Amino acid sequence: MDQKARKTIQKLILKLDNSSEKETFNCLVEIRKKVLKTKEGISYLLKNGGIPKILQILQKSDTDSKSVDVILSTLGNLCMDNDARNMVRRSSGIEIIAHVFAESKTESIQNRCSRTLANLALTKENIVTILKADVAETLGKLLESTKTKENILTYSRTV
């Protein structure tokens, strides 16, 4: 990864701290589009505290906001990486995602939570934490109430 890419990632991580909701949203979209495309970008984001900052924003946000949707999309993609999955767990991210999953009334956010939890469950240690976070009841309710095949598949994958 070149120096310019590193500086871009550093700026994006710093922007996450002090930005308005709109700036944070745009920053998260930029992270999703630019940083997550390479293993080096993901690694640099992890080493520079990106996941804890993203999880802090998730925890503070309204569970049905546009920012939450893009955060969960970003986390879902990040959680395809083993190191990212471990960092999310160590940062209490599973509990934060489980809370959003239980509280959100927005189908796309519920779906993204489910996908992210399924990706997190690719690591054995995370399965125990997910089970302790008590997402089974939320999954059951959503499986009973959803009418779309896509959501049924996503929720079933999480189970």
PDB file of N, CA and C in Angstrom, residues 24 88 92:
ATOM      1  N   THR A  24     -19.938  12.080   8.507  1.00  0.00           N
ATOM      2  CA  THR A  24     -19.647  10.715   8.949  1.00  0.00           C
ATOM      3  C   THR A  24     -20.173   9.716   7.933  1.00  0.00           C
ATOM      4  N   VAL A  88     -13.801  -7.006  16.116  1.00  0.00           N
ATOM      5  CA  VAL A  88     -15.193  -6.671  16.437  1.00  0.00           C
ATOM      6  C   VAL A  88     -15.583  -7.325  17.761  1.00  0.00           C
ATOM      7  N   SER A  92     -16.427  -5.427  21.774  1.00  0.00           N
ATOM      8  CA  SER A  92     -17.842  -5.575  22.170  1.00  0.00           C
ATOM      9  C   SER A  92     -18.801  -5.274  21.028  1.00  0.00           C
TER      10      SER A  92
END
